[in-house]
Coordinates of C-alpha atoms in Angstrom, one line a residue:
M584 CA 9.8 -3.6 -123.8
T585 CA 7.6 -3.3 -119.6
P586 CA 7.4 -0.4 -117.9
P587 CA 9.6 0.9 -115.4
P588 CA 7.3 -0.2 -112.4
T589 CA 6.0 3.8 -111.0
N590 CA 6.0 4.7 -107.5
K591 CA 3.0 3.3 -106.3
R592 CA 3.1 -0.4 -107.9
W593 CA 6.5 -0.4 -105.7
T594 CA 4.6 0.9 -102.3
R595 CA 1.8 -2.0 -103.0
V596 CA 5.1 -4.6 -103.4
R597 CA 6.1 -3.4 -100.1
G598 CA 3.7 -3.4 -98.9
M599 CA 2.1 -7.2 -99.5
A600 CA 5.7 -7.8 -98.5
T601 CA 5.3 -6.0 -95.1
R602 CA 1.9 -8.1 -94.5
L603 CA 3.7 -11.8 -95.6
A604 CA 6.6 -11.5 -93.4
T605 CA 4.6 -9.8 -90.2
G606 CA 1.9 -12.9 -90.9
A607 CA 4.6 -15.2 -90.8
H608 CA 6.0 -13.9 -87.5
D609 CA 3.3 -14.1 -85.4
A610 CA 2.2 -17.6 -87.3
N611 CA 6.0 -18.5 -86.0
R612 CA 4.8 -17.1 -82.0
H613 CA 1.2 -18.4 -81.9
P614 CA 0.8 -20.7 -78.9
T615 CA -1.1 -23.3 -81.6
S616 CA 1.5 -23.5 -83.7
V617 CA 4.0 -24.0 -81.2
A618 CA 1.8 -26.4 -79.9
M619 CA 1.7 -28.0 -83.3
A620 CA 5.7 -28.3 -82.8
R621 CA 5.5 -29.4 -79.9
R622 CA 3.7 -32.3 -80.3
V623 CA 5.8 -33.3 -83.4
R624 CA 8.5 -33.3 -81.0
R625 CA 6.9 -35.4 -78.8
A626 CA 6.4 -38.0 -80.8
L627 CA 10.1 -38.0 -82.4
P628 CA 12.3 -40.3 -80.7
G629 CA 14.5 -39.3 -78.1
D630 CA 14.5 -36.6 -76.0
P631 CA 11.7 -34.2 -76.2
G632 CA 12.8 -31.8 -73.9
F633 CA 16.1 -31.7 -75.4
G634 CA 17.5 -28.4 -75.6
D635 CA 17.6 -27.4 -71.8
P636 CA 20.4 -26.0 -70.6
L637 CA 21.1 -29.7 -69.0
S638 CA 20.9 -31.1 -71.9
A639 CA 22.3 -28.7 -74.1
A640 CA 25.5 -29.2 -71.3
G641 CA 27.0 -32.1 -73.4
R642 CA 30.6 -31.9 -75.4
D643 CA 28.3 -34.7 -78.3
G644 CA 27.6 -32.2 -81.4
A645 CA 24.1 -32.0 -80.6
G646 CA 24.4 -30.4 -77.3
T647 CA 27.3 -27.7 -78.7
V648 CA 24.6 -27.1 -81.6
A649 CA 21.5 -26.5 -79.4
R650 CA 23.5 -24.7 -77.2
I651 CA 24.7 -22.3 -80.0
A652 CA 20.9 -22.7 -81.8
G653 CA 19.5 -21.3 -78.1
R654 CA 21.5 -18.5 -78.9
L655 CA 19.1 -17.3 -82.2
F656 CA 16.1 -17.5 -80.4
D657 CA 14.6 -15.4 -77.5
E658 CA 13.0 -16.2 -74.9
R659 CA 9.9 -16.2 -76.2
P660 CA 8.6 -20.1 -77.7
T661 CA 8.0 -20.2 -81.4
A662 CA 7.8 -23.0 -83.8
T663 CA 10.8 -22.2 -85.3
R664 CA 12.7 -23.4 -82.5
E665 CA 10.8 -26.2 -82.2
V666 CA 11.2 -27.8 -85.2
T667 CA 15.0 -27.0 -84.9
L668 CA 15.2 -28.7 -81.7
G669 CA 13.0 -31.4 -83.1
G670 CA 15.9 -31.6 -85.5
L671 CA 18.8 -32.1 -83.0
Q672 CA 16.3 -34.7 -80.8
L673 CA 15.9 -36.6 -84.0
W674 CA 19.9 -36.5 -84.9
Q675 CA 21.2 -37.0 -80.8
A676 CA 18.4 -40.3 -80.7
L677 CA 20.3 -41.3 -84.3
R678 CA 23.8 -41.3 -82.3
E679 CA 22.3 -43.6 -79.9
R680 CA 21.4 -46.0 -81.8
A681 CA 24.2 -46.0 -83.9
G682 CA 26.1 -46.9 -80.8
R683 CA 27.9 -43.5 -80.4
G684 CA 25.7 -41.5 -77.9
D685 CA 25.1 -43.3 -74.0
G686 CA 21.2 -43.1 -74.6
D687 CA 20.1 -46.5 -72.2
R688 CA 23.3 -48.4 -71.7
E689 CA 23.7 -49.9 -68.5
V690 CA 26.6 -48.2 -66.6
T691 CA 28.2 -48.8 -63.1
I692 CA 28.2 -45.7 -60.8
V693 CA 30.8 -44.3 -57.9
F694 CA 30.3 -42.3 -55.6
T695 CA 33.3 -41.8 -53.5
D696 CA 33.6 -39.3 -49.7
L697 CA 36.3 -38.5 -47.6
V698 CA 35.3 -39.4 -43.6
G699 CA 35.5 -36.5 -41.4
F700 CA 36.6 -34.2 -43.8
S701 CA 34.4 -31.1 -42.9
N702 CA 35.0 -31.6 -39.3
W703 CA 38.8 -31.4 -39.8
A704 CA 39.1 -29.1 -42.4
M705 CA 37.2 -26.6 -40.2
R706 CA 40.1 -26.7 -37.8
A707 CA 43.0 -27.2 -40.1
G708 CA 41.9 -24.1 -42.5
D709 CA 41.4 -23.9 -46.1
E710 CA 44.8 -23.6 -47.1
E711 CA 45.2 -27.5 -46.0
A712 CA 41.9 -28.5 -47.2
L713 CA 42.8 -27.2 -50.5
R714 CA 46.0 -28.6 -50.0
L715 CA 44.5 -31.9 -49.0
L716 CA 41.6 -32.0 -51.8
R717 CA 44.1 -31.8 -54.4
E718 CA 45.9 -34.4 -53.2
V719 CA 42.9 -36.9 -53.1
A720 CA 42.3 -35.6 -56.7
S721 CA 45.4 -37.2 -58.1
A722 CA 45.5 -40.3 -55.9
T723 CA 41.8 -41.0 -57.3
E724 CA 41.2 -39.5 -60.7
P725 CA 43.5 -41.1 -62.2
E726 CA 42.6 -44.0 -61.5
V727 CA 39.6 -43.7 -63.0
V728 CA 40.3 -43.0 -66.4
A729 CA 43.0 -45.9 -66.1
H730 CA 39.9 -48.4 -65.8
R731 CA 37.4 -46.6 -68.1
G732 CA 36.1 -44.5 -66.0
T733 CA 35.0 -41.4 -66.4
V734 CA 34.6 -38.5 -63.7
V735 CA 31.4 -36.9 -63.5
K736 CA 31.1 -34.5 -61.6
R737 CA 33.3 -33.9 -58.2
L738 CA 31.9 -32.9 -55.3
G739 CA 33.5 -31.6 -52.9
D740 CA 35.7 -33.7 -50.9
G741 CA 34.3 -36.4 -53.6
M742 CA 33.7 -37.2 -56.8
M743 CA 30.9 -39.3 -58.8
A744 CA 32.0 -41.2 -61.6
V745 CA 31.0 -44.0 -64.2
F746 CA 32.5 -47.2 -65.7
P747 CA 31.7 -49.4 -68.6
S748 CA 31.3 -52.7 -66.4
P749 CA 30.6 -53.6 -62.5
R750 CA 34.9 -55.1 -62.6
L751 CA 36.0 -52.1 -63.5
A752 CA 34.6 -50.0 -61.3
L753 CA 36.1 -51.8 -58.5
D754 CA 39.2 -52.7 -59.9
A755 CA 39.0 -48.4 -60.3
V756 CA 37.9 -47.6 -56.8
A757 CA 40.2 -50.1 -54.8
A758 CA 43.6 -48.8 -56.1
C759 CA 41.5 -45.2 -55.3
L760 CA 41.4 -46.4 -51.3
E761 CA 44.7 -47.8 -51.2
N762 CA 46.0 -44.2 -52.8
V763 CA 44.2 -42.4 -50.1
A764 CA 45.4 -44.4 -47.1
R765 CA 48.3 -43.6 -48.1
L766 CA 48.4 -39.3 -47.7
E767 CA 49.3 -37.3 -44.8
V768 CA 47.9 -33.8 -44.5
G769 CA 48.9 -31.7 -41.3
G770 CA 49.1 -35.1 -39.1
W771 CA 45.1 -36.2 -40.5
R772 CA 45.1 -39.5 -42.5
P773 CA 42.0 -39.5 -44.9
R774 CA 39.6 -42.3 -44.8
L775 CA 37.8 -43.2 -48.3
R776 CA 34.0 -44.5 -48.3
V777 CA 32.4 -45.6 -51.7
G778 CA 29.2 -46.5 -53.1
V779 CA 28.4 -48.9 -56.1
H780 CA 25.5 -49.3 -58.2
T781 CA 24.9 -50.6 -61.7
G782 CA 21.5 -49.8 -63.7
H783 CA 20.6 -47.8 -66.7
P784 CA 20.2 -44.2 -65.0
R785 CA 19.1 -41.2 -67.8
R786 CA 22.2 -39.4 -68.7
I787 CA 21.0 -35.1 -69.4
G788 CA 23.9 -33.6 -71.2
G789 CA 27.2 -34.0 -69.1
D790 CA 25.5 -35.8 -66.3
Y791 CA 23.5 -38.4 -64.9
L792 CA 20.4 -38.5 -63.1
G793 CA 17.3 -41.4 -61.7
T794 CA 17.0 -43.7 -58.6
D795 CA 20.1 -45.9 -60.4
V796 CA 21.7 -42.4 -59.1
N797 CA 19.9 -42.1 -56.1
I798 CA 21.4 -45.7 -54.6
A799 CA 24.4 -45.4 -55.9
A800 CA 24.7 -41.9 -53.7
R801 CA 23.1 -43.5 -50.8
L802 CA 25.3 -46.6 -50.7
G803 CA 27.9 -43.6 -50.9
E804 CA 26.9 -42.1 -48.0
K805 CA 26.0 -45.7 -46.0
A806 CA 29.4 -46.8 -46.0
G807 CA 32.0 -46.6 -43.5
A808 CA 35.4 -45.4 -43.2
G809 CA 37.6 -47.7 -45.8
E810 CA 34.5 -49.5 -47.0
I811 CA 32.5 -50.2 -50.3
L812 CA 28.6 -50.5 -50.8
I813 CA 27.5 -52.3 -53.5
S814 CA 24.3 -53.2 -55.0
E815 CA 23.1 -56.4 -55.8
S816 CA 23.2 -55.5 -60.1
T817 CA 26.8 -54.5 -59.1
R818 CA 27.3 -57.6 -57.1
A819 CA 26.0 -60.0 -59.9
G820 CA 29.0 -58.4 -62.5
L821 CA 31.3 -59.5 -59.7
D822 CA 34.6 -62.6 -60.1
P823 CA 33.9 -63.9 -57.1
D824 CA 37.5 -65.3 -57.2
R825 CA 38.8 -61.9 -57.3
V826 CA 36.4 -60.0 -55.1
A827 CA 34.7 -61.4 -52.1
T828 CA 31.5 -60.1 -50.9
R829 CA 28.9 -60.3 -48.1
P830 CA 25.6 -58.3 -46.9
K831 CA 25.3 -55.8 -45.0
R832 CA 22.6 -56.9 -42.5
T833 CA 22.6 -53.0 -40.1
F834 CA 20.7 -51.4 -42.0
R835 CA 18.9 -51.6 -45.6
L836 CA 18.4 -48.5 -48.2
G837 CA 14.6 -49.1 -48.8
G838 CA 12.5 -45.7 -46.8
V839 CA 15.0 -43.6 -48.2
K840 CA 12.9 -40.8 -50.4
G841 CA 14.5 -41.8 -54.4
V842 CA 15.2 -45.8 -53.6
P843 CA 13.9 -48.5 -53.7
E844 CA 12.6 -50.7 -50.9
D845 CA 14.5 -54.3 -51.4
V846 CA 17.8 -52.8 -52.9
A847 CA 20.2 -55.5 -50.9
V848 CA 23.2 -54.2 -49.9
H849 CA 26.6 -56.4 -49.9
I850 CA 30.5 -55.4 -48.7
A851 CA 33.2 -56.1 -51.0
S852 CA 36.5 -56.6 -50.6
P853 CA 38.6 -57.0 -53.4
R854 CA 41.4 -60.0 -53.0

C-alpha cells in the first residue's frame, strides 16, 4: 500500500502547481505570445480586427459571442483572447462564404434628409419637431422594409438604408417621397431629398463603412428638395422603362474628401 503523502510532499506538489500556473499566466500575457497569436489571426480568413466595438456590434451569432467573450477578459492583451477572437473571426468568415453573412456583397445604399428641417425646427419647437420626425419615420421606414431593405441607422431628420438591388431602392424611395409630400405639421410641408449609390461597402457589425458609403452620403447632401440623385453604378442597374434619368451637370462629386473624382451623377425620376 502506498503511504499517505507527507506534509512536505504536499507542499512540493502545491509549489509546483503554483509555479506552472504562474508560468502559464505570464506566458499568456507576454508580448511575444500575444504578437504570435495576432500574426496567426492576420493569416486567417475574415476581419483580423474582429472583436472591437464596431465589428462586435452586429446581431449575428459571432458578434454576440464576441461581446460575451469581451466580458471574460480584462483590458490587457493576452494570447488566449487573441486565439478566442481568431476562432470567432474564422466562424464569421465561413458564414459569409456560405451565404449567411454580408461580406463583400453588392448593396444599394440610400441616404435621406429633410430639406430645411433644422431652420423650421428652431421656429416650431421641440414638440412639433418630434411629431414631424415620428410622422416621417412612419411614412418612410415601412417602405424600406416592404422593398426588402434595412434601415441601418437614423440620422436625426434622415436615415441610411441598404437594399439588395437598385430597382428595389428606387421603388422604395419613390414611395417615401410621395408619402412625405403628403405630410403637414405646424403649417410646414416637409420635402425629402435622397442620394443613392450601389457598391461594395465594408460591413462592420451593424453598420457599413467605406468609400461607397461616402458617395451615397454626398449624393444625399447635394440633392435638392424632392430630388433623387444616383450614381452611375446605380443607374446601370435600373430599367430605363421604369426610371428616367438625366445627368446632373451642375456639379461633380470629385474633390470631396473620401469620394473619387470620376463619380458621374444623375437625377432619377421613377415613372
